[in-house]
mmCIF file of C-alpha atoms and ligand atoms in Angstrom:
data_model
loop_
_atom_site.group_PDB
_atom_site.id
_atom_site.type_symbol
_atom_site.label_atom_id
_atom_site.label_comp_id
_atom_site.label_asym_id
_atom_site.label_seq_id
_atom_site.Cartn_x
_atom_site.Cartn_y
_atom_site.Cartn_z
ATOM 1 C CA UNK A 1 0.000 0.000 0.000
ATOM 2 C CA UNK A 2 1.285 3.474 -0.888
ATOM 3 C CA UNK A 3 2.624 4.916 2.409
ATOM 4 C CA UNK A 4 0.858 8.166 1.559
ATOM 5 C CA UNK A 5 -2.480 6.398 2.073
ATOM 6 C CA UNK A 6 -1.535 5.488 5.645
ATOM 7 C CA UNK A 7 -0.216 9.000 6.286
ATOM 8 C CA UNK A 8 -3.497 10.432 5.031
ATOM 9 C CA UNK A 9 -5.448 8.067 7.316
ATOM 10 C CA UNK A 10 -3.351 9.095 10.335
ATOM 11 C CA UNK A 11 -3.837 12.768 9.504
ATOM 12 C CA UNK A 12 -7.586 12.228 9.199
ATOM 13 C CA UNK A 13 -7.692 10.569 12.620
ATOM 14 C CA UNK A 14 -6.092 13.702 14.050
ATOM 15 C CA UNK A 15 -8.500 15.941 12.109
ATOM 16 C CA UNK A 16 -11.634 14.148 13.357
ATOM 17 C CA UNK A 17 -10.087 13.794 16.808
ATOM 18 C CA UNK A 18 -9.895 17.587 17.048
ATOM 19 C CA UNK A 19 -13.577 18.174 16.223
ATOM 20 C CA UNK A 20 -15.262 18.306 19.615
ATOM 21 C CA UNK A 21 -18.103 19.970 21.491
ATOM 22 C CA UNK A 22 -15.864 20.449 24.512
ATOM 23 C CA UNK A 23 -12.528 22.266 24.495
ATOM 24 C CA UNK A 24 -9.602 20.111 25.637
ATOM 25 C CA UNK A 25 -11.529 16.826 25.394
ATOM 26 C CA UNK A 26 -13.108 14.826 22.563
ATOM 27 C CA UNK A 27 -16.885 14.668 22.842
ATOM 28 C CA UNK A 28 -19.340 14.453 19.913
ATOM 29 C CA UNK A 29 -22.933 13.567 20.740
ATOM 30 C CA UNK A 30 -26.169 13.155 18.780
ATOM 31 C CA UNK A 31 -26.890 16.187 16.555
ATOM 32 C CA UNK A 32 -24.332 18.359 18.353
ATOM 33 C CA UNK A 33 -22.493 21.136 16.435
ATOM 34 C CA UNK A 34 -19.266 19.097 16.441
ATOM 35 C CA UNK A 35 -21.131 16.060 15.114
ATOM 36 C CA UNK A 36 -22.411 18.131 12.210
ATOM 37 C CA UNK A 37 -18.898 19.464 11.508
ATOM 38 C CA UNK A 38 -17.391 15.963 11.631
ATOM 39 C CA UNK A 39 -20.097 14.691 9.283
ATOM 40 C CA UNK A 40 -19.369 17.458 6.773
ATOM 41 C CA UNK A 41 -15.621 16.744 6.903
ATOM 42 C CA UNK A 42 -16.232 13.034 6.283
ATOM 43 C CA UNK A 43 -18.591 13.834 3.402
ATOM 44 C CA UNK A 44 -15.812 15.924 1.817
ATOM 45 C CA UNK A 45 -13.395 12.994 2.111
ATOM 46 C CA UNK A 46 -16.015 10.744 0.517
ATOM 47 C CA UNK A 47 -16.484 13.215 -2.352
ATOM 48 C CA UNK A 48 -12.699 13.438 -2.856
ATOM 49 C CA UNK A 49 -12.847 9.698 -3.478
ATOM 50 C CA UNK A 50 -15.533 10.201 -6.114
ATOM 51 C CA UNK A 51 -18.401 9.089 -3.885
ATOM 52 C CA UNK A 52 -21.906 10.501 -4.118
ATOM 53 C CA UNK A 53 -22.828 11.677 -0.656
ATOM 54 C CA UNK A 54 -26.052 12.089 1.282
ATOM 55 C CA UNK A 55 -27.163 12.496 4.885
ATOM 56 C CA UNK A 56 -30.326 11.929 6.878
ATOM 57 C CA UNK A 57 -31.991 14.279 9.354
ATOM 58 C CA UNK A 58 -30.377 12.430 12.250
ATOM 59 C CA UNK A 59 -26.884 13.272 10.992
ATOM 60 C CA UNK A 60 -25.874 9.919 9.518
ATOM 61 C CA UNK A 61 -23.826 10.343 6.322
ATOM 62 C CA UNK A 62 -23.311 7.998 3.370
ATOM 63 C CA UNK A 63 -20.961 7.870 0.414
ATOM 64 C CA UNK A 64 -21.706 5.657 -2.584
ATOM 65 C CA UNK A 65 -18.962 4.373 -4.882
ATOM 66 C CA UNK A 66 -20.656 2.735 -7.881
ATOM 67 C CA UNK A 67 -19.499 -0.674 -9.129
ATOM 68 C CA UNK A 68 -18.906 -1.725 -12.709
ATOM 69 C CA UNK A 69 -22.020 -3.931 -12.557
ATOM 70 C CA UNK A 70 -25.017 -1.846 -11.437
ATOM 71 C CA UNK A 71 -27.102 -4.988 -10.974
ATOM 72 C CA UNK A 72 -24.972 -6.113 -8.015
ATOM 73 C CA UNK A 73 -26.095 -5.488 -4.436
ATOM 74 C CA UNK A 74 -23.967 -2.971 -2.506
ATOM 75 C CA UNK A 75 -21.521 -3.850 0.242
ATOM 76 C CA UNK A 76 -21.974 -1.603 3.274
ATOM 77 C CA UNK A 77 -18.939 -0.353 5.185
ATOM 78 C CA UNK A 78 -18.628 2.161 7.978
ATOM 79 C CA UNK A 79 -18.674 2.938 11.664
ATOM 80 C CA UNK A 80 -19.940 5.697 13.955
ATOM 81 C CA UNK A 81 -19.112 9.413 13.999
ATOM 82 C CA UNK A 82 -20.148 10.066 17.586
ATOM 83 C CA UNK A 83 -18.049 9.526 20.694
ATOM 84 C CA UNK A 84 -18.442 9.051 24.415
ATOM 85 C CA UNK A 85 -17.513 11.920 26.748
ATOM 86 C CA UNK A 86 -13.756 12.710 26.875
ATOM 87 C CA UNK A 87 -13.256 9.957 24.307
ATOM 88 C CA UNK A 88 -10.404 8.486 22.371
ATOM 89 C CA UNK A 89 -10.028 9.389 18.717
ATOM 90 C CA UNK A 90 -10.100 5.853 17.247
ATOM 91 C CA UNK A 91 -13.443 4.447 18.514
ATOM 92 C CA UNK A 92 -15.745 4.860 15.499
ATOM 93 C CA UNK A 93 -13.702 7.327 13.457
ATOM 94 C CA UNK A 94 -11.049 4.738 12.586
ATOM 95 C CA UNK A 95 -13.640 2.452 10.975
ATOM 96 C CA UNK A 96 -14.831 5.196 8.628
ATOM 97 C CA UNK A 97 -11.323 6.427 7.817
ATOM 98 C CA UNK A 98 -9.901 2.925 7.261
ATOM 99 C CA UNK A 99 -12.746 2.107 4.844
ATOM 100 C CA UNK A 100 -11.980 5.281 2.868
ATOM 101 C CA UNK A 101 -8.278 4.338 2.837
ATOM 102 C CA UNK A 102 -9.026 0.774 1.678
ATOM 103 C CA UNK A 103 -11.067 2.139 -1.241
ATOM 104 C CA UNK A 104 -8.289 4.615 -2.046
ATOM 105 C CA UNK A 105 -5.791 1.741 -1.954
ATOM 106 C CA UNK A 106 -7.895 -0.266 -4.433
ATOM 107 C CA UNK A 107 -8.253 2.745 -6.693
ATOM 108 C CA UNK A 108 -4.479 3.307 -6.723
ATOM 109 C CA UNK A 109 -4.042 -0.363 -7.591
ATOM 110 C CA UNK A 110 -6.460 0.088 -10.489
ATOM 111 C CA UNK A 111 -8.985 -2.296 -8.931
ATOM 112 C CA UNK A 112 -12.579 -1.541 -9.920
ATOM 113 C CA UNK A 113 -15.126 -3.402 -7.836
ATOM 114 C CA UNK A 114 -18.055 -4.977 -9.655
ATOM 115 C CA UNK A 115 -20.438 -4.171 -6.792
ATOM 116 C CA UNK A 116 -21.192 -0.725 -5.343
ATOM 117 C CA UNK A 117 -19.892 0.255 -1.904
ATOM 118 C CA UNK A 118 -22.057 2.276 0.492
ATOM 119 C CA UNK A 119 -19.869 3.785 3.214
ATOM 120 C CA UNK A 120 -21.657 5.082 6.349
ATOM 121 C CA UNK A 121 -20.778 7.406 9.195
ATOM 122 C CA UNK A 122 -23.484 6.650 11.747
ATOM 123 C CA UNK A 123 -24.619 9.630 13.799
ATOM 124 C CA UNK A 124 -25.084 8.002 17.177
ATOM 125 C CA UNK A 125 -23.824 4.603 18.249
ATOM 126 C CA UNK A 126 -22.710 5.405 21.802
ATOM 127 C CA UNK A 127 -26.116 6.596 22.962
ATOM 128 C CA UNK A 128 -24.633 9.295 25.218
ATOM 129 C CA UNK A 129 -27.447 11.820 24.737
ATOM 130 C CA UNK A 130 -30.420 9.465 25.163
ATOM 131 C CA UNK A 131 -28.673 6.518 26.843
ATOM 132 C CA UNK A 132 -30.011 4.406 23.980
ATOM 133 C CA UNK A 133 -27.402 3.145 21.586
ATOM 134 C CA UNK A 134 -27.464 2.706 17.768
ATOM 135 C CA UNK A 135 -29.742 5.651 16.882
ATOM 136 C CA UNK A 136 -27.765 6.213 13.658
ATOM 137 C CA UNK A 137 -27.737 2.662 12.296
ATOM 138 C CA UNK A 138 -31.336 2.079 13.408
ATOM 139 C CA UNK A 139 -32.172 5.135 11.310
ATOM 140 C CA UNK A 140 -31.097 3.490 8.035
ATOM 141 C CA UNK A 141 -33.274 0.387 8.392
ATOM 142 C CA UNK A 142 -36.583 0.266 6.520
ATOM 143 C CA UNK A 143 -38.307 -1.396 9.441
ATOM 144 C CA UNK A 144 -36.542 -0.529 12.636
ATOM 145 C CA UNK A 145 -38.452 -2.782 15.000
ATOM 146 C CA UNK A 146 -36.426 -1.482 17.940
ATOM 147 C CA UNK A 147 -38.135 -0.057 21.013
ATOM 148 C CA UNK A 148 -39.149 3.584 20.916
ATOM 149 C CA UNK A 149 -36.694 5.849 22.675
ATOM 150 C CA UNK A 150 -38.583 6.841 25.811
ATOM 151 C CA UNK A 151 -35.692 8.714 27.265
ATOM 152 C CA UNK A 152 -35.207 12.413 27.524
ATOM 153 C CA UNK A 153 -31.796 14.077 27.244
ATOM 154 C CA UNK A 154 -30.143 16.001 30.082
ATOM 155 C CA UNK A 155 -32.286 19.050 29.232
ATOM 156 C CA UNK A 156 -35.460 16.948 29.374
ATOM 157 C CA UNK A 157 -36.033 16.935 25.614
ATOM 158 C CA UNK A 158 -37.409 13.924 23.769
ATOM 159 C CA UNK A 159 -35.817 12.454 20.652
ATOM 160 C CA UNK A 160 -38.660 13.794 18.490
ATOM 161 C CA UNK A 161 -38.283 17.289 19.917
ATOM 162 C CA UNK A 162 -34.520 17.214 19.315
ATOM 163 C CA UNK A 163 -34.957 15.869 15.774
ATOM 164 C CA UNK A 164 -37.481 18.586 14.899
ATOM 165 C CA UNK A 165 -35.465 21.473 16.379
ATOM 166 C CA UNK A 166 -31.851 20.317 15.789
ATOM 167 C CA UNK A 167 -32.233 17.832 12.944
ATOM 168 C CA UNK A 168 -30.111 18.230 9.807
ATOM 169 C CA UNK A 169 -33.152 18.682 7.581
ATOM 170 C CA UNK A 170 -31.841 20.685 4.651
ATOM 171 C CA UNK A 171 -31.176 18.278 1.717
ATOM 172 C CA UNK A 172 -31.736 15.308 4.039
ATOM 173 C CA UNK A 173 -32.891 12.001 2.587
ATOM 174 C CA UNK A 174 -34.241 8.940 4.332
ATOM 175 C CA UNK A 175 -32.070 5.821 4.095
ATOM 176 C CA UNK A 176 -34.119 2.684 3.962
ATOM 177 C CA UNK A 177 -32.264 -0.639 3.841
ATOM 178 C CA UNK A 178 -33.933 -4.008 4.155
ATOM 179 C CA UNK A 179 -32.861 -7.622 3.650
ATOM 180 C CA UNK A 180 -32.865 -7.154 -0.109
ATOM 181 C CA UNK A 181 -30.806 -3.942 -0.116
ATOM 182 C CA UNK A 182 -27.311 -5.150 0.538
ATOM 183 C CA UNK A 183 -24.994 -8.129 0.457
ATOM 184 C CA UNK A 184 -23.651 -7.300 3.900
ATOM 185 C CA UNK A 185 -21.986 -4.877 6.300
ATOM 186 C CA UNK A 186 -18.348 -4.955 7.369
ATOM 187 C CA UNK A 187 -16.842 -2.711 10.060
ATOM 188 C CA UNK A 188 -13.239 -2.232 11.166
ATOM 189 C CA UNK A 189 -12.934 -1.198 14.828
ATOM 190 C CA UNK A 190 -10.312 -1.137 17.564
ATOM 191 C CA UNK A 191 -10.647 -4.201 19.809
ATOM 192 C CA UNK A 192 -11.209 -2.122 22.971
ATOM 193 C CA UNK A 193 -9.812 -5.116 24.851
ATOM 194 C CA UNK A 194 -6.430 -6.652 25.674
ATOM 195 C CA UNK A 195 -6.543 -10.006 23.942
ATOM 196 C CA UNK A 196 -4.808 -8.993 20.685
ATOM 197 C CA UNK A 197 -2.014 -7.235 22.556
ATOM 198 C CA UNK A 198 -1.510 -10.218 24.879
ATOM 199 C CA UNK A 199 -1.593 -12.608 21.895
ATOM 200 C CA UNK A 200 0.888 -10.443 19.985
ATOM 201 C CA UNK A 201 -1.569 -10.252 17.092
ATOM 202 C CA UNK A 202 -2.352 -7.059 15.130
ATOM 203 C CA UNK A 203 -5.889 -7.999 14.129
ATOM 204 C CA UNK A 204 -8.664 -10.571 14.288
ATOM 205 C CA UNK A 205 -12.171 -11.167 13.026
ATOM 206 C CA UNK A 206 -15.158 -11.035 15.362
ATOM 207 C CA UNK A 207 -17.320 -14.085 16.105
ATOM 208 C CA UNK A 208 -20.165 -12.450 18.040
ATOM 209 C CA UNK A 209 -21.278 -9.266 19.807
ATOM 210 C CA UNK A 210 -22.491 -9.599 23.388
ATOM 211 C CA UNK A 211 -25.973 -8.915 24.734
ATOM 212 C CA UNK A 212 -26.337 -5.540 26.412
ATOM 213 C CA UNK A 213 -28.971 -3.947 28.652
ATOM 214 C CA UNK A 214 -29.097 -0.253 29.566
ATOM 215 C CA UNK A 215 -31.269 0.784 32.510
ATOM 216 C CA UNK A 216 -32.161 3.890 34.471
ATOM 217 C CA UNK A 217 -32.494 3.274 38.239
ATOM 218 C CA UNK A 218 -34.055 5.846 40.541
ATOM 219 C CA UNK A 219 -34.027 5.627 44.336
ATOM 220 C CA UNK A 220 -36.289 8.006 46.234
ATOM 221 C CA UNK A 221 -35.879 8.713 49.949
ATOM 222 C CA UNK A 222 -36.461 11.877 51.934
ATOM 223 C CA UNK A 223 -34.406 15.059 52.074
ATOM 224 C CA UNK A 224 -33.791 16.283 55.607
ATOM 225 C CA UNK A 225 -31.359 18.291 57.698
ATOM 226 C CA UNK A 226 -27.808 16.864 57.714
ATOM 227 C CA UNK A 227 -27.210 18.180 61.219
ATOM 228 C CA UNK A 228 -30.381 17.420 63.084
ATOM 229 C CA UNK A 229 -31.539 14.091 61.605
ATOM 230 C CA UNK A 230 -30.334 11.069 63.591
ATOM 231 C CA UNK A 231 -28.781 8.308 61.411
ATOM 232 C CA UNK A 232 -31.514 5.745 62.249
ATOM 233 C CA UNK A 233 -34.276 8.095 61.045
ATOM 234 C CA UNK A 234 -32.803 8.783 57.620
ATOM 235 C CA UNK A 235 -34.123 7.687 54.206
ATOM 236 C CA UNK A 236 -30.929 8.537 52.384
ATOM 237 C CA UNK A 237 -31.192 7.824 48.624
ATOM 238 C CA UNK A 238 -27.449 8.151 48.049
ATOM 239 C CA UNK A 239 -26.341 5.590 50.640
ATOM 240 C CA UNK A 240 -28.987 3.286 49.182
ATOM 241 C CA UNK A 241 -27.556 3.888 45.727
ATOM 242 C CA UNK A 242 -24.066 3.195 47.026
ATOM 243 C CA UNK A 243 -25.205 -0.194 48.331
ATOM 244 C CA UNK A 244 -26.836 -0.939 44.960
ATOM 245 C CA UNK A 245 -23.674 0.011 43.078
ATOM 246 C CA UNK A 246 -21.598 -2.339 45.238
ATOM 247 C CA UNK A 247 -24.208 -5.050 44.629
ATOM 248 C CA UNK A 248 -23.654 -4.641 40.862
ATOM 249 C CA UNK A 249 -19.923 -5.142 41.370
ATOM 250 C CA UNK A 250 -20.451 -8.138 43.697
ATOM 251 C CA UNK A 251 -22.883 -9.924 41.345
ATOM 252 C CA UNK A 252 -20.789 -9.236 38.235
ATOM 253 C CA UNK A 253 -17.532 -10.315 39.904
ATOM 254 C CA UNK A 254 -18.965 -13.678 40.938
ATOM 255 C CA UNK A 255 -20.144 -14.647 37.447
ATOM 256 C CA UNK A 256 -17.682 -13.649 34.707
ATOM 257 C CA UNK A 257 -17.868 -12.890 31.798
ATOM 258 C CA UNK A 258 -20.859 -10.908 33.137
ATOM 259 C CA UNK A 259 -19.972 -7.207 33.463
ATOM 260 C CA UNK A 260 -21.973 -4.469 35.151
ATOM 261 C CA UNK A 261 -21.276 -0.734 35.206
ATOM 262 C CA UNK A 262 -22.858 2.270 36.844
ATOM 263 C CA UNK A 263 -21.472 5.053 34.690
ATOM 264 C CA UNK A 264 -23.518 7.994 35.850
ATOM 265 C CA UNK A 265 -25.186 9.143 39.065
ATOM 266 C CA UNK A 266 -27.293 12.221 39.658
ATOM 267 C CA UNK A 267 -28.249 13.262 43.199
ATOM 268 C CA UNK A 268 -30.792 15.803 44.398
ATOM 269 C CA UNK A 269 -31.275 18.139 46.068
ATOM 270 C CA UNK A 270 -27.456 18.150 45.903
ATOM 271 C CA UNK A 271 -26.603 20.323 48.918
ATOM 272 C CA UNK A 272 -23.797 19.306 51.260
ATOM 273 C CA UNK A 273 -26.015 19.809 54.316
ATOM 274 C CA UNK A 274 -29.170 18.113 52.997
ATOM 275 C CA UNK A 275 -29.741 14.354 53.074
ATOM 276 C CA UNK A 276 -30.073 13.168 49.429
ATOM 277 C CA UNK A 277 -33.677 12.576 48.449
ATOM 278 C CA UNK A 278 -33.202 11.237 44.902
ATOM 279 C CA UNK A 279 -30.384 9.227 43.363
ATOM 280 C CA UNK A 280 -30.577 8.432 39.634
ATOM 281 C CA UNK A 281 -28.165 5.827 38.252
ATOM 282 C CA UNK A 282 -27.430 4.449 34.815
ATOM 283 C CA UNK A 283 -26.840 0.702 34.739
ATOM 284 C CA UNK A 284 -25.084 -1.094 31.856
ATOM 285 C CA UNK A 285 -25.080 -4.919 32.074
ATOM 286 C CA UNK A 286 -23.593 -7.258 29.447
ATOM 287 C CA UNK A 287 -23.050 -10.940 28.808
ATOM 288 C CA UNK A 288 -22.314 -13.006 25.672
ATOM 289 C CA UNK A 289 -25.405 -15.115 26.419
ATOM 290 C CA UNK A 290 -28.954 -13.689 26.390
ATOM 291 C CA UNK A 291 -30.373 -15.944 29.122
ATOM 292 C CA UNK A 292 -27.386 -15.323 31.403
ATOM 293 C CA UNK A 293 -27.954 -11.596 30.960
ATOM 294 C CA UNK A 294 -31.650 -12.057 31.751
ATOM 295 C CA UNK A 295 -30.845 -13.990 34.927
ATOM 296 C CA UNK A 296 -28.335 -11.375 36.018
ATOM 297 C CA UNK A 297 -30.928 -8.619 35.567
ATOM 298 C CA UNK A 298 -33.437 -10.586 37.658
ATOM 299 C CA UNK A 299 -30.853 -11.070 40.421
ATOM 300 C CA UNK A 300 -29.872 -7.396 40.365
ATOM 301 C CA UNK A 301 -33.513 -6.294 40.459
ATOM 302 C CA UNK A 302 -34.214 -8.567 43.441
ATOM 303 C CA UNK A 303 -31.132 -7.251 45.265
ATOM 304 C CA UNK A 304 -32.064 -3.610 44.591
ATOM 305 C CA UNK A 305 -35.628 -4.219 45.828
ATOM 306 C CA UNK A 306 -34.290 -5.729 49.064
ATOM 307 C CA UNK A 307 -31.917 -2.760 49.603
ATOM 308 C CA UNK A 308 -34.675 -0.249 48.873
ATOM 309 C CA UNK A 309 -37.214 -1.855 51.182
ATOM 310 C CA UNK A 310 -34.712 -2.231 54.042
ATOM 311 C CA UNK A 311 -33.860 1.466 53.677
ATOM 312 C CA UNK A 312 -37.485 2.588 53.144
ATOM 313 C CA UNK A 313 -36.641 3.913 49.678
ATOM 314 C CA UNK A 314 -38.807 3.801 46.567
ATOM 315 C CA UNK A 315 -37.138 2.027 43.645
ATOM 316 C CA UNK A 316 -37.836 2.739 39.967
ATOM 317 C CA UNK A 317 -36.252 0.134 37.655
ATOM 318 C CA UNK A 318 -36.511 1.275 34.015
ATOM 319 C CA UNK A 319 -35.081 -0.772 31.156
ATOM 320 C CA UNK A 320 -34.090 1.863 28.590
ATOM 321 C CA UNK A 321 -32.795 -0.539 25.989
ATOM 322 C CA UNK A 322 -31.856 -4.171 25.561
ATOM 323 C CA UNK A 323 -30.016 -5.713 22.630
ATOM 324 C CA UNK A 324 -29.627 -9.466 22.366
ATOM 325 C CA UNK A 325 -26.307 -11.072 21.513
ATOM 326 C CA UNK A 326 -25.677 -11.528 17.795
ATOM 327 C CA UNK A 327 -23.446 -13.892 15.835
ATOM 328 C CA UNK A 328 -21.458 -12.473 12.933
ATOM 329 C CA UNK A 329 -22.355 -14.029 9.601
ATOM 330 C CA UNK A 330 -20.167 -17.128 9.092
ATOM 331 C CA UNK A 331 -19.814 -16.743 5.304
ATOM 332 C CA UNK A 332 -18.968 -13.026 5.335
ATOM 333 C CA UNK A 333 -16.712 -13.502 8.370
ATOM 334 C CA UNK A 334 -15.046 -16.452 6.645
ATOM 335 C CA UNK A 335 -14.173 -14.260 3.664
ATOM 336 C CA UNK A 336 -12.863 -11.513 5.960
ATOM 337 C CA UNK A 337 -10.851 -14.125 7.871
ATOM 338 C CA UNK A 338 -9.353 -15.409 4.595
ATOM 339 C CA UNK A 339 -8.098 -11.869 3.940
ATOM 340 C CA UNK A 340 -6.800 -11.604 7.511
ATOM 341 C CA UNK A 341 -4.868 -14.835 6.986
ATOM 342 C CA UNK A 342 -3.525 -13.713 3.610
ATOM 343 C CA UNK A 343 -2.247 -10.465 5.107
ATOM 344 C CA UNK A 344 -1.153 -11.505 8.619
ATOM 345 C CA UNK A 345 -1.166 -15.319 8.653
ATOM 346 C CA UNK A 346 -3.547 -15.190 11.617
ATOM 347 C CA UNK A 347 -6.926 -16.917 11.870
ATOM 348 C CA UNK A 348 -7.816 -15.404 15.261
ATOM 349 C CA UNK A 349 -11.483 -14.736 16.015
ATOM 350 C CA UNK A 350 -12.805 -13.030 19.168
ATOM 351 C CA UNK A 351 -16.227 -12.174 20.625
ATOM 352 C CA UNK A 352 -16.914 -8.481 21.237
ATOM 353 C CA UNK A 353 -17.800 -7.210 24.705
ATOM 354 C CA UNK A 354 -18.419 -3.810 23.160
ATOM 355 C CA UNK A 355 -21.565 -3.071 21.202
ATOM 356 C CA UNK A 356 -21.360 -2.058 17.535
ATOM 357 C CA UNK A 357 -23.720 -0.902 14.797
ATOM 358 C CA UNK A 358 -23.576 -4.393 13.332
ATOM 359 C CA UNK A 359 -25.944 -5.468 16.123
ATOM 360 C CA UNK A 360 -28.691 -3.421 14.472
ATOM 361 C CA UNK A 361 -27.692 -4.057 10.857
ATOM 362 C CA UNK A 362 -27.601 -7.834 11.449
ATOM 363 C CA UNK A 363 -31.415 -7.631 11.487
ATOM 364 C CA UNK A 364 -31.345 -6.772 7.762
ATOM 365 C CA UNK A 365 -28.077 -8.168 6.382
ATOM 366 C CA UNK A 366 -25.070 -10.396 7.090
ATOM 367 C CA UNK A 367 -22.449 -8.597 9.178
ATOM 368 C CA UNK A 368 -18.736 -9.117 9.852
ATOM 369 C CA UNK A 369 -16.161 -7.158 11.853
ATOM 370 C CA UNK A 370 -12.401 -6.758 11.878
ATOM 371 C CA UNK A 371 -10.708 -5.758 15.144
ATOM 372 C CA UNK A 372 -7.299 -4.165 15.275
ATOM 373 C CA UNK A 373 -5.121 -4.045 18.357
ATOM 374 C CA UNK A 374 -5.266 -1.018 20.620
ATOM 375 C CA UNK A 375 -2.721 -0.146 23.288
ATOM 376 C CA UNK A 376 -3.456 -1.793 26.653
ATOM 377 C CA UNK A 377 -6.993 -2.384 25.381
ATOM 378 C CA UNK A 378 -7.788 1.139 26.530
ATOM 379 C CA UNK A 379 -10.896 2.770 25.071
ATOM 380 C CA UNK A 380 -13.520 5.356 26.000
ATOM 381 C CA UNK A 381 -10.466 7.253 27.246
ATOM 382 C CA UNK A 382 -8.370 10.049 25.692
ATOM 383 C CA UNK A 383 -5.254 7.818 25.736
ATOM 384 C CA UNK A 384 -6.897 5.318 23.354
ATOM 385 C CA UNK A 385 -4.293 4.466 20.676
ATOM 386 C CA UNK A 386 -3.709 2.173 17.707
ATOM 387 C CA UNK A 387 -0.272 1.744 16.126
ATOM 388 C CA UNK A 388 0.111 3.015 12.538
ATOM 389 C CA UNK A 389 1.437 -0.411 11.538
ATOM 390 C CA UNK A 390 -1.719 -2.084 12.845
ATOM 391 C CA UNK A 391 -3.908 0.489 11.113
ATOM 392 C CA UNK A 392 -2.049 -0.235 7.856
ATOM 393 C CA UNK A 393 -2.723 -3.956 8.369
ATOM 394 C CA UNK A 394 -6.411 -3.221 8.955
ATOM 395 C CA UNK A 395 -6.625 -1.174 5.754
ATOM 396 C CA UNK A 396 -4.843 -3.922 3.785
ATOM 397 C CA UNK A 397 -7.153 -6.642 5.143
ATOM 398 C CA UNK A 398 -10.229 -4.546 4.306
ATOM 399 C CA UNK A 399 -8.943 -3.814 0.776
ATOM 400 C CA UNK A 400 -8.068 -7.486 0.233
ATOM 401 C CA UNK A 401 -11.545 -8.503 1.434
ATOM 402 C CA UNK A 402 -13.300 -6.048 -0.916
ATOM 403 C CA UNK A 403 -11.155 -7.210 -3.835
ATOM 404 C CA UNK A 404 -11.848 -10.931 -3.243
ATOM 405 C CA UNK A 405 -15.462 -10.565 -2.072
ATOM 406 C CA UNK A 406 -17.602 -13.281 -3.601
ATOM 407 C CA UNK A 407 -21.299 -13.631 -3.100
ATOM 408 C CA UNK A 408 -22.468 -16.740 -1.162
HETATM 409 O O1 HGY B 1 -20.797 0.817 24.786
HETATM 410 C C1 HGY B 1 -20.351 0.183 23.831
HETATM 411 O O2 HGY B 1 -20.177 -1.009 23.879
HETATM 412 C C2 HGY B 1 -20.004 0.894 22.569
HETATM 413 O O3 HGY B 1 -18.824 1.589 22.745
HETATM 414 N N1 HGY B 1 -21.079 1.748 22.182
HETATM 415 MN MN1 MN B 2 -17.365 2.074 18.799
HETATM 416 MN MN1 MN B 3 -17.569 3.205 22.038
#
């Protein structure tokens, strides 16, 4: 591969990594100004490659590179444009940039693909604004049977309100993919784990993506005076929440590979001399197996109910979103693995503990994923990092896959 292609990819990672809603940290959330800017920059890169671009009102962008045979179904590539809060610059962005670089690599090698390629930058995969993941990729499906987003954002706005007031409506189109629209979706992503680094491997294919539940837990006690209320008369929502949070850790620790995370907590009234009346928690629980996840949620719910009743607290247990585990398509993954082996000699395949847009797209098409190594497995952190050599390998594997892609 022409070294200039890798240099361009590295420069683009820096460019996108500098487009943020918050100075000094990388944060791009659903329909934010930085998300719009990043989408426009990516559309320019797509157009430089000769792609026809479009976007939807939710901020998802697409570039189409036609094939030599217009009767062929398109291959979808892509990843997400949004980030978590104070994020790393590879999660999401690298998948879009590497796909552009792989297409550039094929063009420089004079390879014209028979089938069209539709490259996506999904607007919201992390679900930071509404705590419900995959808004972007759900938005391109003809029949998104997913649950309605009941959540409001931090300002109390609903998804519909935000779409109507902040949506990218000018020149927007509606993407509508169903089982007949594409021959599959392939995404390159950093592993966000330590296995590749410990195995000394630069890349692997992905066998499955774990089941994931996102919940909103609210504990309601009674505010009172911090100085005059004896300890045995308190209905302290925050100490109740603390016991619940430790219960998550206890239950998850005793049954790996179950993982449970309380990522956010909001307390009111929020005065240092007032006993907390309300504690609102987010709860993220994951397991490779659907029934194991279901059992863990039942156990956690029972434990929270016991804590709340013992502490005379009201408990609200709200499941915001649940996505079952999915298996990556064996045929598509087999072809991606053949390219991985051609380029690196490896046949490694790993399950993903992180969620990805392929979870949604697998409802309408075969999906496959390529992981590349990231330093210390660190992700959702500003020190997230992938070596240029591993990124080059990822681009080469993707280009090799596109070149050799055969229909089942
Ligand atoms: O949370 C996840 O697994 C992904 O980063 N959205
Ligand atoms: Mn991601
Ligand atoms: Mn992520």
